Amino acid sequence: MRANLIAGQWTAGKQTNPDINPSDVSDVIDQYASGDAAAVDAAVAAARAAFPAWSGSTPQQRFDALDFAGSEILARRAELGELLAREEGKTLPEATGEAARAGQIFKFFAGEALRTAGEIIPSIRPGMSVEVTREPIGVVGLITPWNFPIAIPAWKIAPALAYGNCVVFKPADLVPGCGWALADILSRSGLPAGVFNLVMGRGAVVGEAIIHHPGIDGISFTGSQAVGRRVGEAAFKRGAKFQLEMGGKNPLVVLDDAQLDQAVEVAVQGSFYSTGQRCTASSRIIVTQGIHDKFVSRLAERARALVVGDARDPKTQIGPVVDARQLEQDERYIGIGKGEGAKLLAGGERVKRDKNGYYFAPAVFAEANNSMRICREEIFGPVAAVVRARDYDEALALANDTEFGLSSGICTTSLKHASHFKRHAQAGLVMVNAPTAGVDYHVPFGGRKGSSYGPREQGRYAVEFYTTVKTAYTLA
Ligand code: UN1
């Protein structure tokens, strides 16, 4: 049994949670502690006790701990990638890439710890000077989803620590393995006890306790829109800072002048890689008249040829769906799409493999329209719906006609349309001739409208959430 990390001690809980391999449900990776409200209380108390010293730690101390974690993650990327593929179902290349990304994120924020600086601004008053500095916000609760079991924890934990905060971290209970591995590494990184705490367990128990806890000064959450709203409400009520990263219904626009091969590849990657389980996945593909039929038949052909299988089999291109509940949701939406009159051209059904896993064939719907539920609601599976558009203007209008605003993409060789789209897509991320999913680790990440709330994550912009600004006036 793998325990929680509270106040520098590995602490077993009363209950445990099995970590199950979605490629083979008979494979139980390990048992992990499943914490409760008392564990959250203890973690918050430890974090509060550690905060005065950690918030006053030197940039070198913070650099050393984060650099240690980054180096170890990078050195163990193959092993951590294997664990990730086994517990979440991403293919090995995707999982190893994600582990490497987590290591690079720790390295990036190790550097940022050394680069924190303030400003001195001349006052409008004689003899006065104004200093603007940043201070950590305190104890932060970090709640992460199952679809990026190591990268999302990394991009919350690393900046939190770099800027001097103490952490209570709750990984998704479907994927405790990577969260635990990260905690194990951090427990050996030289951080003082209590600076970083791990409380694994159920969202309804541990997550709830974190969001309502008066000892938590800020919450960074990535997950569903429904839960995100509740997190925001709870944090707002007690005046805690919060940052929410929620769903997407990301459009990929394909124009007549696109390079067909490239556009099909961009759509396949964006819609189906990581089994479509990314909030940045392309789920609406909006295609103009002249290229529509060619594009749709090529996309359906490519989707049918994708190899669905065990995440750790080197031949596999699309791993399993994460669990039975998500699989049922994917299937339910296939039924909804058909009922709404969209035409299913590929996939959309369970497939059998040697092992008993949650295998599902990537689905392509054609003749969809933007008012259908399959075009409005986040499915979070390998399901793409193609919508026909007259021209660029209609395609842009359709792309923006959604309550979400995380990512957006366009495939075109026209500089004019690419430039216009970059300016007018109502989304936090815009990709030109590149998949809507798959982002760099050193630049801001986040969306607008119903997708996100609060300051951006990642890159230098992460400082906004994890610090508070102080303006100090001195009369000489
Ligand atoms: C990516 O597309 O590389 O949960 C990152 C998600 C996002 C991360 C996507 N927060 O899918």
Coordinates of C-alpha atoms and ligand atoms in Angstrom, one line a residue:
M1 CA 0.0 0.0 0.0
R2 CA 1.3 3.5 -0.9
A3 CA 0.6 6.1 1.7
N4 CA -0.1 9.8 1.7
L5 CA 2.6 12.2 2.5
I6 CA 1.7 14.5 5.4
A7 CA 4.1 16.7 7.4
G8 CA 7.0 14.7 5.9
Q9 CA 5.6 11.4 7.1
W10 CA 4.2 8.6 4.9
T11 CA 0.7 8.2 6.5
A12 CA -1.5 5.3 5.7
G13 CA -5.2 5.9 5.7
K14 CA -8.0 3.7 6.9
Q15 CA -9.1 3.1 3.3
T16 CA -7.3 2.1 0.1
N17 CA -8.0 2.6 -3.6
P18 CA -6.8 0.1 -6.3
D19 CA -5.0 1.6 -9.3
I20 CA -6.4 -0.3 -12.3
N21 CA -4.9 -0.7 -15.7
P22 CA -7.5 0.3 -18.3
S23 CA -5.8 -1.8 -21.0
D24 CA -6.3 -4.9 -18.8
V25 CA -8.6 -4.6 -15.9
S26 CA -7.3 -7.7 -14.2
D27 CA -4.0 -5.8 -13.7
V28 CA -4.1 -4.0 -10.4
I29 CA -1.0 -1.8 -10.3
D30 CA -1.0 -1.2 -6.6
Q31 CA -3.2 -0.1 -3.7
Y32 CA -3.1 3.6 -2.7
A33 CA -4.3 5.3 0.5
S34 CA -7.6 7.0 0.1
G35 CA -7.6 9.9 2.5
D36 CA -10.4 11.7 4.4
A37 CA -11.2 15.1 5.8
A38 CA -8.9 14.4 8.8
A39 CA -6.0 13.8 6.5
V40 CA -6.7 17.1 4.7
D41 CA -6.8 18.9 8.1
A42 CA -3.4 17.4 9.0
A43 CA -1.9 18.3 5.7
V44 CA -3.2 21.9 5.9
A45 CA -1.9 22.2 9.4
A46 CA 1.5 20.9 8.3
A47 CA 1.6 23.3 5.3
R48 CA 0.6 26.3 7.5
A49 CA 3.3 25.4 10.0
A50 CA 5.9 25.1 7.2
F51 CA 4.9 28.3 5.4
P52 CA 6.7 31.0 7.5
A53 CA 10.1 29.4 6.8
W54 CA 9.4 28.3 3.2
S55 CA 8.1 31.7 2.2
G56 CA 11.3 33.1 3.5
S57 CA 13.6 30.5 1.8
T58 CA 16.3 31.6 -0.6
P59 CA 15.9 31.3 -4.3
Q60 CA 18.8 28.9 -4.2
Q61 CA 16.9 26.5 -1.8
R62 CA 13.9 26.6 -4.1
F63 CA 16.0 26.1 -7.2
D64 CA 17.8 23.1 -5.6
A65 CA 14.6 21.3 -4.7
L66 CA 12.9 21.9 -8.1
D67 CA 16.0 21.1 -10.1
F68 CA 16.4 17.8 -8.1
A69 CA 12.9 16.8 -9.0
G70 CA 13.3 17.8 -12.6
S71 CA 16.5 15.9 -13.0
E72 CA 15.1 12.7 -11.4
I73 CA 11.9 12.8 -13.5
L74 CA 13.9 13.2 -16.7
A75 CA 16.3 10.4 -15.7
R76 CA 13.4 8.1 -15.0
R77 CA 11.1 9.3 -17.9
A78 CA 10.9 5.8 -19.4
E79 CA 9.9 4.1 -16.1
L80 CA 7.5 6.9 -15.2
G81 CA 6.1 6.9 -18.7
E82 CA 5.5 3.2 -18.4
L83 CA 3.6 3.7 -15.2
L84 CA 1.6 6.5 -16.7
A85 CA 0.7 4.4 -19.8
R86 CA -0.3 1.5 -17.5
E87 CA -2.5 3.5 -15.2
E88 CA -4.1 6.0 -17.6
G89 CA -4.0 4.2 -21.0
K90 CA -1.9 6.7 -23.1
T91 CA 0.4 5.0 -25.5
L92 CA 4.1 4.7 -24.4
P93 CA 5.4 7.5 -26.6
E94 CA 2.6 9.8 -25.4
A95 CA 3.2 8.8 -21.8
T96 CA 7.0 9.1 -21.9
G97 CA 6.7 12.4 -23.6
E98 CA 4.4 13.6 -20.8
A99 CA 6.8 12.4 -18.1
A100 CA 9.6 14.3 -19.9
R101 CA 7.4 17.4 -20.1
A102 CA 6.9 17.2 -16.3
G103 CA 10.7 17.1 -15.8
Q104 CA 11.1 20.1 -18.0
I105 CA 8.5 22.0 -16.2
F106 CA 10.3 21.5 -12.9
K107 CA 13.5 22.6 -14.5
F108 CA 11.8 25.7 -15.9
F109 CA 10.4 26.8 -12.6
A110 CA 13.7 26.0 -10.8
G111 CA 15.1 28.8 -13.1
E112 CA 12.1 31.0 -12.4
A113 CA 12.8 30.7 -8.6
L114 CA 16.1 32.5 -9.3
R115 CA 14.6 35.1 -11.5
T116 CA 11.9 36.5 -9.3
A117 CA 12.3 40.3 -9.2
G118 CA 10.3 43.4 -8.3
E119 CA 10.2 46.9 -9.6
I120 CA 11.1 50.3 -8.3
I121 CA 8.8 53.0 -9.6
P122 CA 9.4 56.7 -9.0
S123 CA 6.5 58.2 -7.0
I124 CA 4.5 61.2 -8.1
R125 CA 5.3 62.7 -4.7
P126 CA 8.7 64.2 -3.9
G127 CA 11.0 62.1 -1.7
M128 CA 8.8 59.1 -2.0
S129 CA 9.8 55.8 -3.7
V130 CA 7.5 52.9 -4.7
E131 CA 8.6 49.3 -4.6
V132 CA 6.5 46.6 -6.2
T133 CA 7.2 43.0 -5.0
R134 CA 5.6 39.6 -5.2
E135 CA 4.9 37.4 -2.2
P136 CA 3.5 33.8 -2.1
I137 CA -0.2 33.5 -1.4
G138 CA 0.2 30.9 1.3
V139 CA -1.1 27.4 1.3
V140 CA -2.5 26.2 -2.0
G141 CA -4.7 23.3 -2.7
L142 CA -4.0 21.7 -6.1
I143 CA -6.6 19.4 -7.6
T144 CA -5.7 17.6 -10.8
P145 CA -7.5 15.4 -13.4
W146 CA -6.8 11.9 -14.6
N147 CA -5.9 12.7 -18.2
F148 CA -2.4 14.2 -17.6
P149 CA -1.4 12.3 -14.4
I150 CA 2.1 13.8 -14.2
A151 CA 2.3 16.9 -16.4
I152 CA -0.7 18.8 -14.8
P153 CA 0.5 18.1 -11.3
A154 CA 3.9 19.3 -12.4
W155 CA 2.6 22.6 -13.8
K156 CA 0.8 23.4 -10.6
I157 CA 3.3 22.1 -8.0
A158 CA 6.4 23.5 -9.6
P159 CA 5.3 27.2 -9.7
A160 CA 3.6 26.9 -6.3
L161 CA 6.9 25.9 -4.7
A162 CA 9.1 28.2 -6.9
Y163 CA 7.2 31.2 -5.6
G164 CA 7.3 30.2 -2.0
N165 CA 3.9 28.6 -1.3
C166 CA 3.2 25.4 0.6
V167 CA 1.1 22.7 -1.1
V168 CA -1.7 20.2 -0.4
F169 CA -1.9 18.1 -3.6
K170 CA -4.8 15.8 -4.5
P171 CA -4.3 13.7 -7.7
A172 CA -7.3 12.2 -9.4
D173 CA -8.2 8.9 -7.8
L174 CA -8.1 7.1 -11.1
V175 CA -4.4 7.7 -11.4
P176 CA -2.8 7.9 -8.0
G177 CA 0.4 6.2 -9.2
C178 CA 2.0 9.2 -11.0
G179 CA 1.0 11.5 -8.2
W180 CA 2.5 9.3 -5.6
A181 CA 5.7 8.9 -7.7
L182 CA 6.0 12.7 -7.8
A183 CA 5.5 13.0 -4.0
D184 CA 8.2 10.3 -3.5
I185 CA 10.6 12.3 -5.6
L186 CA 9.7 15.6 -3.8
S187 CA 10.1 13.9 -0.4
R188 CA 13.8 13.4 -1.3
S189 CA 14.3 16.8 -2.9
G190 CA 15.4 18.7 0.3
L191 CA 12.1 20.4 0.8
P192 CA 11.4 21.0 4.6
A193 CA 8.7 18.7 6.0
G194 CA 5.2 20.0 5.4
V195 CA 6.0 22.2 2.4
F196 CA 4.6 19.6 0.1
N197 CA 1.8 17.3 1.1
L198 CA 0.0 14.6 -0.8
V199 CA -3.5 13.6 0.0
M200 CA -4.9 11.0 -2.3
G201 CA -8.5 10.0 -2.3
R202 CA -12.0 10.7 -3.7
G203 CA -13.0 14.0 -5.1
A204 CA -16.2 13.9 -3.0
V205 CA -14.2 13.5 0.2
V206 CA -10.7 14.9 -0.2
G207 CA -11.5 17.4 -2.9
E208 CA -14.5 18.7 -1.0
A209 CA -12.5 19.0 2.2
I210 CA -9.8 21.0 0.3
I211 CA -12.1 23.4 -1.4
H212 CA -14.0 24.3 1.8
H213 CA -10.9 24.4 4.1
P214 CA -10.4 27.8 5.8
G215 CA -6.6 27.1 6.0
I216 CA -6.2 27.0 2.2
D217 CA -5.5 30.4 0.6
G218 CA -5.7 29.4 -3.0
I219 CA -7.0 26.6 -5.2
S220 CA -5.9 25.6 -8.6
F221 CA -8.2 23.1 -10.2
T222 CA -8.2 21.3 -13.6
G223 CA -11.2 19.1 -14.4
S224 CA -14.8 19.2 -15.5
Q225 CA -16.9 22.3 -15.8
A226 CA -19.5 21.1 -13.4
V227 CA -16.9 20.5 -10.6
G228 CA -15.0 23.6 -11.5
R229 CA -18.0 25.8 -10.9
R230 CA -18.4 24.2 -7.5
V231 CA -14.8 24.8 -6.7
G232 CA -15.1 28.4 -7.7
E233 CA -18.2 29.0 -5.6
A234 CA -16.7 27.4 -2.5
A235 CA -13.4 29.4 -2.9
F236 CA -15.3 32.7 -3.6
K237 CA -17.5 32.3 -0.5
R238 CA -14.5 32.3 1.8
G239 CA -12.4 34.7 -0.2
A240 CA -9.8 32.2 -1.3
K241 CA -8.0 32.8 -4.6
F242 CA -8.9 30.4 -7.4
Q243 CA -7.9 29.3 -10.8
L244 CA -10.0 26.9 -12.9
E245 CA -9.1 25.0 -16.1
M246 CA -12.1 23.2 -17.4
G247 CA -13.5 21.8 -20.6
G248 CA -13.3 22.6 -24.2
K249 CA -15.3 22.0 -27.4
N250 CA -12.4 23.0 -29.6
P251 CA -12.9 23.8 -33.3
L252 CA -10.5 22.9 -36.1
V253 CA -11.3 24.9 -39.2
V254 CA -10.2 23.4 -42.5
L255 CA -10.3 25.8 -45.5
D256 CA -10.4 24.9 -49.2
D257 CA -6.8 26.0 -49.6
A258 CA -5.4 23.7 -46.8
Q259 CA -2.9 21.1 -47.7
L260 CA -5.1 18.0 -47.5
D261 CA -2.5 15.6 -46.1
Q262 CA -1.5 18.0 -43.4
A263 CA -5.1 18.9 -42.5
V264 CA -6.1 15.2 -42.2
E265 CA -3.0 14.5 -40.0
V266 CA -3.7 17.6 -37.8
A267 CA -7.3 16.5 -37.3
V268 CA -6.4 12.8 -36.5
Q269 CA -3.8 13.9 -33.9
G270 CA -6.0 16.6 -32.4
S271 CA -9.1 14.5 -32.2
F272 CA -7.9 11.0 -31.4
Y273 CA -4.4 11.0 -29.9
S274 CA -4.4 10.4 -26.1
T275 CA -7.8 8.7 -26.9
G276 CA -9.4 12.1 -27.4
Q277 CA -9.1 12.6 -23.6
R278 CA -7.7 16.1 -23.6
C279 CA -9.5 19.3 -22.9
T280 CA -7.6 20.7 -25.9
A281 CA -8.9 17.9 -28.3
S282 CA -10.4 18.9 -31.6
S283 CA -14.0 17.8 -31.3
R284 CA -15.6 20.0 -34.0
I285 CA -14.0 20.0 -37.4
I286 CA -15.4 22.8 -39.5
V287 CA -14.7 22.3 -43.2
T288 CA -15.5 24.5 -46.2
Q289 CA -17.4 23.3 -49.2
G290 CA -14.6 22.9 -51.7
I291 CA -12.5 20.5 -49.7
H292 CA -15.2 19.0 -47.6
D293 CA -15.9 15.6 -49.3
K294 CA -12.3 14.8 -50.0
F295 CA -11.3 15.7 -46.4
V296 CA -14.1 13.7 -44.8
S297 CA -13.5 10.5 -46.7
R298 CA -9.7 10.7 -46.0
L299 CA -10.4 11.4 -42.3
A300 CA -12.8 8.5 -42.0
E301 CA -10.3 6.2 -43.8
R302 CA -7.5 7.3 -41.4
A303 CA -9.7 6.8 -38.4
R304 CA -10.6 3.3 -39.4
A305 CA -6.9 2.4 -39.9
L306 CA -5.8 3.6 -36.4
V307 CA -4.6 0.7 -34.3
V308 CA -6.5 0.6 -31.0
G309 CA -4.9 -1.6 -28.3
D310 CA -2.9 -2.0 -25.1
A311 CA -1.3 1.2 -24.2
R312 CA 2.1 -0.5 -23.8
D313 CA 2.1 -2.4 -27.0
P314 CA 4.5 -0.6 -29.4
K315 CA 2.1 -1.1 -32.3
T316 CA -0.8 0.7 -30.6
Q317 CA -1.7 4.2 -31.8
I318 CA -4.8 4.7 -29.7
G319 CA -4.9 3.4 -26.1
P320 CA -8.0 2.4 -24.2
V321 CA -10.5 4.8 -22.7
V322 CA -9.7 5.5 -19.0
D323 CA -12.5 3.6 -17.3
A324 CA -16.0 2.1 -17.7
R325 CA -17.8 5.3 -16.9
Q326 CA -16.0 7.3 -19.6
L327 CA -16.5 4.5 -22.0
E328 CA -20.2 4.5 -21.3
Q329 CA -20.3 8.3 -21.8
D330 CA -18.5 8.0 -25.2
E331 CA -21.0 5.3 -26.3
R332 CA -23.9 7.4 -25.1
Y333 CA -22.8 10.3 -27.3
I334 CA -22.5 8.1 -30.3
G335 CA -26.2 7.2 -29.8
I336 CA -27.0 10.9 -29.2
G337 CA -25.2 11.9 -32.5
K338 CA -27.0 9.3 -34.5
G339 CA -30.3 10.3 -33.0
E340 CA -29.6 13.9 -33.9
G341 CA -29.1 12.9 -37.5
A342 CA -25.3 13.0 -37.8
K343 CA -23.8 10.3 -40.0
L344 CA -21.4 7.9 -38.3
L345 CA -18.6 7.2 -40.9
A346 CA -16.1 5.4 -38.7
G347 CA -15.7 3.7 -35.3
G348 CA -17.9 4.6 -32.4
E349 CA -18.1 1.1 -31.0
R350 CA -16.3 -1.0 -28.4
V351 CA -13.6 -3.3 -29.7
K352 CA -12.4 -6.6 -28.3
R353 CA -8.7 -7.3 -27.7
D354 CA -6.9 -10.2 -26.0
K355 CA -7.1 -8.5 -22.7
N356 CA -10.2 -7.2 -21.1
G357 CA -9.8 -3.4 -21.4
Y358 CA -11.9 -0.3 -22.3
Y359 CA -11.2 -0.3 -26.0
F360 CA -13.2 2.0 -28.3
A361 CA -12.8 2.7 -32.0
P362 CA -12.2 6.4 -32.9
A363 CA -15.4 7.8 -34.3
V364 CA -16.0 10.3 -37.2
F365 CA -19.4 11.9 -37.6
A366 CA -20.2 13.8 -40.8
E367 CA -23.1 16.1 -41.6
A368 CA -23.1 17.3 -38.0
N369 CA -24.3 20.8 -37.2
N370 CA -23.4 23.2 -34.4
S371 CA -26.8 22.9 -32.6
M372 CA -26.4 19.2 -32.0
R373 CA -25.4 18.1 -28.5
I374 CA -22.3 16.3 -30.0
C375 CA -21.2 19.8 -31.1
R376 CA -22.0 21.6 -27.9
E377 CA -21.1 19.2 -25.0
E378 CA -17.7 18.0 -24.1
I379 CA -17.6 14.2 -24.7
F380 CA -13.9 13.7 -23.7
G381 CA -13.4 10.8 -26.0
P382 CA -12.1 10.0 -29.5
V383 CA -15.2 11.4 -31.2
A384 CA -14.9 14.0 -34.0
A385 CA -17.9 15.7 -35.6
V386 CA -17.5 17.3 -39.0
V387 CA -19.6 20.4 -39.7
R388 CA -19.9 21.8 -43.3
A389 CA -19.3 25.6 -43.8
R390 CA -19.9 27.7 -46.9
D391 CA -16.8 29.8 -46.6
Y392 CA -14.2 31.2 -44.1
D393 CA -16.6 33.7 -42.6
E394 CA -19.2 31.1 -41.8
A395 CA -16.5 28.7 -40.5
L396 CA -15.2 31.4 -38.1
A397 CA -18.7 32.1 -36.8
L398 CA -19.3 28.4 -36.2
A399 CA -15.9 28.0 -34.5
N400 CA -16.8 30.8 -32.0
D401 CA -20.4 29.7 -31.5
T402 CA -19.7 27.7 -28.3
E403 CA -19.8 28.3 -24.6
F404 CA -16.2 27.1 -24.4
G405 CA -13.0 28.9 -25.5
L406 CA -9.9 26.9 -24.7
S407 CA -8.2 25.9 -28.0
S408 CA -8.9 26.5 -31.7
G409 CA -7.2 25.7 -34.9
I410 CA -7.1 26.4 -38.6
C411 CA -5.6 24.6 -41.5
T412 CA -4.9 27.0 -44.4
T413 CA -2.2 28.2 -46.7
S414 CA -3.7 31.7 -46.8
L415 CA -1.8 34.2 -44.7
K416 CA -4.8 36.5 -44.7
H417 CA -7.2 33.9 -43.2
A418 CA -4.6 32.6 -40.8
S419 CA -3.9 36.1 -39.5
H420 CA -7.6 36.9 -39.3
F421 CA -8.3 33.7 -37.4
K422 CA -5.5 34.3 -34.9
R423 CA -7.0 37.6 -34.1
H424 CA -10.7 36.6 -34.0
A425 CA -10.8 33.1 -32.7
Q426 CA -12.4 33.4 -29.2
A427 CA -10.1 31.0 -27.5
G428 CA -7.0 31.2 -25.3
L429 CA -5.0 29.1 -27.7
V430 CA -4.9 29.3 -31.5
M431 CA -3.0 26.8 -33.7
V432 CA -2.3 27.4 -37.3
N433 CA -1.6 24.2 -39.3
A434 CA -1.1 22.4 -36.0
P435 CA -3.3 20.2 -33.8
T436 CA -5.4 22.0 -31.2
A437 CA -3.9 19.8 -28.5
G438 CA -0.2 19.4 -27.6
V439 CA 1.3 22.6 -26.1
D440 CA 4.8 23.9 -25.2
Y441 CA 5.6 23.8 -21.5
H442 CA 7.2 27.3 -21.2
V443 CA 4.4 29.5 -22.5
P444 CA 1.0 30.5 -21.0
F445 CA -1.8 27.9 -21.2
G446 CA -5.5 28.6 -20.6
G447 CA -8.7 29.6 -22.2
R448 CA -11.6 32.0 -22.0
K449 CA -15.5 31.8 -21.8
G450 CA -16.6 28.6 -20.0
S451 CA -13.3 26.9 -20.3
S452 CA -11.2 28.8 -17.8
Y453 CA -11.3 31.2 -14.9
G454 CA -8.5 33.2 -13.4
P455 CA -4.9 33.8 -14.5
R456 CA -3.1 31.6 -17.0
E457 CA -1.0 28.6 -16.0
Q458 CA 2.5 27.7 -17.1
G459 CA 5.4 29.8 -18.3
R460 CA 6.2 33.1 -16.6
Y461 CA 2.5 33.9 -16.5
A462 CA 2.1 31.3 -13.7
V463 CA 3.4 33.9 -11.3
E464 CA 0.1 35.7 -11.4
F465 CA -1.8 33.0 -9.6
Y466 CA 0.9 31.9 -7.2
T467 CA 1.8 35.3 -5.9
T468 CA 0.2 38.4 -4.6
V469 CA 1.6 41.9 -5.4
K470 CA 2.7 44.3 -2.7
T471 CA 3.2 48.0 -3.3
A472 CA 5.4 49.6 -0.7
Y473 CA 5.9 53.4 -0.3
T474 CA 9.0 54.8 1.4
L475 CA 9.5 58.5 2.2
A476 CA 13.3 59.1 2.4
Ligands
UN1_1 C1 -2.1 19.6 -24.2 O1 -2.9 19.6 -25.1 O2 -0.9 19.4 -24.4 O3 -6.6 18.6 -19.4 C2 -2.4 20.0 -22.8 C3 -6.2 18.9 -20.5 C4 -5.4 20.2 -20.6 C5 -4.0 20.0 -21.0 C6 -3.8 19.8 -22.4 N1 -5.4 20.9 -19.3 O4 -6.4 18.2 -21.5

